[in-house]
Tab-separated table of C-alpha atoms in Angstrom:
chain	number	residue	atom	x	y	z
A	1	MET	CA	-110.807	161.201	27.535
A	2	LEU	CA	-112.971	164.212	28.758
A	3	PHE	CA	-116.566	163.509	29.736
A	4	ARG	CA	-118.728	166.543	29.296
A	5	SER	CA	-121.876	164.875	30.492
A	6	VAL	CA	-123.162	162.067	32.778
A	7	GLY	CA	-124.530	160.502	29.707
A	8	ALA	CA	-121.130	160.403	28.001
A	9	ALA	CA	-119.337	158.853	31.125
A	10	ALA	CA	-122.314	156.346	31.442
A	11	ALA	CA	-121.823	155.221	27.804
A	12	VAL	CA	-118.115	154.179	28.540
A	13	MET	CA	-119.030	152.390	31.726
A	14	GLU	CA	-121.748	150.474	29.869
A	15	GLY	CA	-119.427	149.278	27.381
A	16	MET	CA	-117.011	147.914	29.926
A	17	ASP	CA	-116.974	144.447	31.273
A	18	GLN	CA	-116.140	145.587	34.933
A	19	THR	CA	-115.385	148.860	36.618
A	20	GLN	CA	-114.432	149.826	40.201
A	21	HIS	CA	-114.314	153.253	41.375
A	22	LEU	CA	-113.049	154.156	45.042
A	23	MET	CA	-113.386	157.606	46.435
A	24	LEU	CA	-111.278	158.283	49.441
A	25	ASN	CA	-110.330	160.912	52.017
A	26	HIS	CA	-113.304	163.147	51.481
A	27	LEU	CA	-112.746	166.832	52.728
A	28	ILE	CA	-116.139	168.767	52.754
A	29	ASP	CA	-116.488	172.392	53.264
A	30	PHE	CA	-120.069	173.616	54.076
A	31	SER	CA	-121.229	177.160	53.163
A	32	ALA	CA	-122.155	179.585	56.081
A	33	ASP	CA	-125.986	179.002	55.352
A	34	GLY	CA	-125.525	175.155	55.177
A	35	GLU	CA	-127.151	175.037	51.774
A	36	SER	CA	-124.278	174.184	49.614
A	37	ALA	CA	-120.872	172.626	50.092
A	38	THR	CA	-117.725	171.798	48.177
A	39	CYS	CA	-115.896	168.432	48.419
A	40	VAL	CA	-112.445	167.301	47.280
A	41	CYS	CA	-111.609	163.414	47.423
A	42	ASN	CA	-109.095	161.138	45.810
A	43	LEU	CA	-110.083	158.530	43.235
A	44	VAL	CA	-108.710	155.329	41.988
A	45	ALA	CA	-110.744	153.777	39.250
A	46	GLU	CA	-110.255	150.465	37.610
A	47	HIS	CA	-111.610	149.430	34.222
A	48	LEU	CA	-111.701	146.100	32.440
A	49	LEU	CA	-112.452	145.394	28.882
A	50	ALA	CA	-111.524	141.587	27.899
A	51	GLY	CA	-110.181	140.893	24.461
A	52	GLU	CA	-108.346	144.230	23.846
A	53	GLY	CA	-104.720	143.163	24.323
A	54	ASP	CA	-104.088	144.721	27.811
A	55	PRO	CA	-107.586	144.481	29.084
A	56	THR	CA	-107.171	147.053	32.097
A	57	SER	CA	-106.744	150.814	32.506
A	58	THR	CA	-106.207	152.554	35.975
A	59	THR	CA	-106.893	156.167	36.643
A	60	ARG	CA	-106.145	157.909	39.644
A	61	GLY	CA	-106.996	161.448	40.478
A	62	ILE	CA	-108.913	164.047	42.501
A	63	TYR	CA	-112.591	164.868	42.282
A	64	ARG	CA	-113.562	168.497	42.880
A	65	ASP	CA	-117.407	168.664	43.596
A	66	ARG	CA	-119.962	171.157	44.321
A	67	PHE	CA	-123.150	170.132	46.173
A	68	VAL	CA	-126.431	171.800	46.884
A	69	ARG	CA	-129.104	170.756	49.269
A	70	THR	CA	-132.570	170.362	47.702
A	71	ALA	CA	-136.071	169.100	48.958
A	72	ASP	CA	-134.979	165.744	47.870
A	73	GLY	CA	-131.566	165.853	49.739
A	74	TRP	CA	-127.966	166.782	48.524
A	75	ARG	CA	-127.092	166.758	44.855
A	76	ILE	CA	-124.009	167.123	43.074
A	77	THR	CA	-124.086	170.349	40.738
A	78	HIS	CA	-120.725	170.238	39.383
A	79	ARG	CA	-117.800	167.722	39.118
A	80	ILE	CA	-114.279	168.036	37.754
A	81	LEU	CA	-111.934	165.212	37.721
A	82	GLN	CA	-108.172	166.166	37.763
A	83	VAL	CA	-106.353	163.086	36.574
A	84	THR	CA	-103.090	162.741	38.175
A	85	TRP	CA	-101.914	159.295	36.910
A	86	ARG	CA	-103.068	156.634	34.383
A	87	GLU	CA	-101.670	153.645	33.352
A	88	GLY	CA	-102.734	150.421	31.258
A	89	ASN	CA	-104.586	150.446	27.901
A	90	LEU	CA	-106.229	153.684	27.245
A	91	GLY	CA	-107.747	152.361	24.058
A	92	ILE	CA	-110.304	150.241	25.849
A	93	PHE	CA	-112.437	153.649	26.371
A	94	GLU	CA	-113.011	154.113	22.732
A	95	VAL	CA	-113.714	150.482	22.290
A	96	ALA	CA	-116.264	150.742	25.261
A	97	LEU	CA	-117.866	153.617	23.644
A	98	ARG	CA	-118.345	151.736	20.347
A	99	ARG	CA	-119.617	148.558	22.095
A	100	SER	CA	-122.233	150.808	23.955
A	101	GLY	CA	-123.530	152.298	20.713
A	102	ALA	CA	-122.498	155.824	21.602
A	103	LEU	CA	-119.743	155.907	19.094
A	104	ALA	CA	-120.285	154.732	15.450
């Protein structure tokens, strides 16, 4: 499943019973002027949706982010998730979307 917006990802997470997202081993590279940065980190994401056969799905991957410094602090301007491994019931994502009302 590919999320093209924060709203799409939020709709799936809202439809889940439980989620846990762990981000590890951050490598941050700041621009020469200190106003932007890139970051690469590992991700392990667990998702639970009871009542759907196997109720769990695990995703492992790498986040590749770009940040910019603003008057309100650092903000993510771009995020790519490179999935390296998935296991479990991937069908729970579509069920979660329907449950949240984002998918008719």
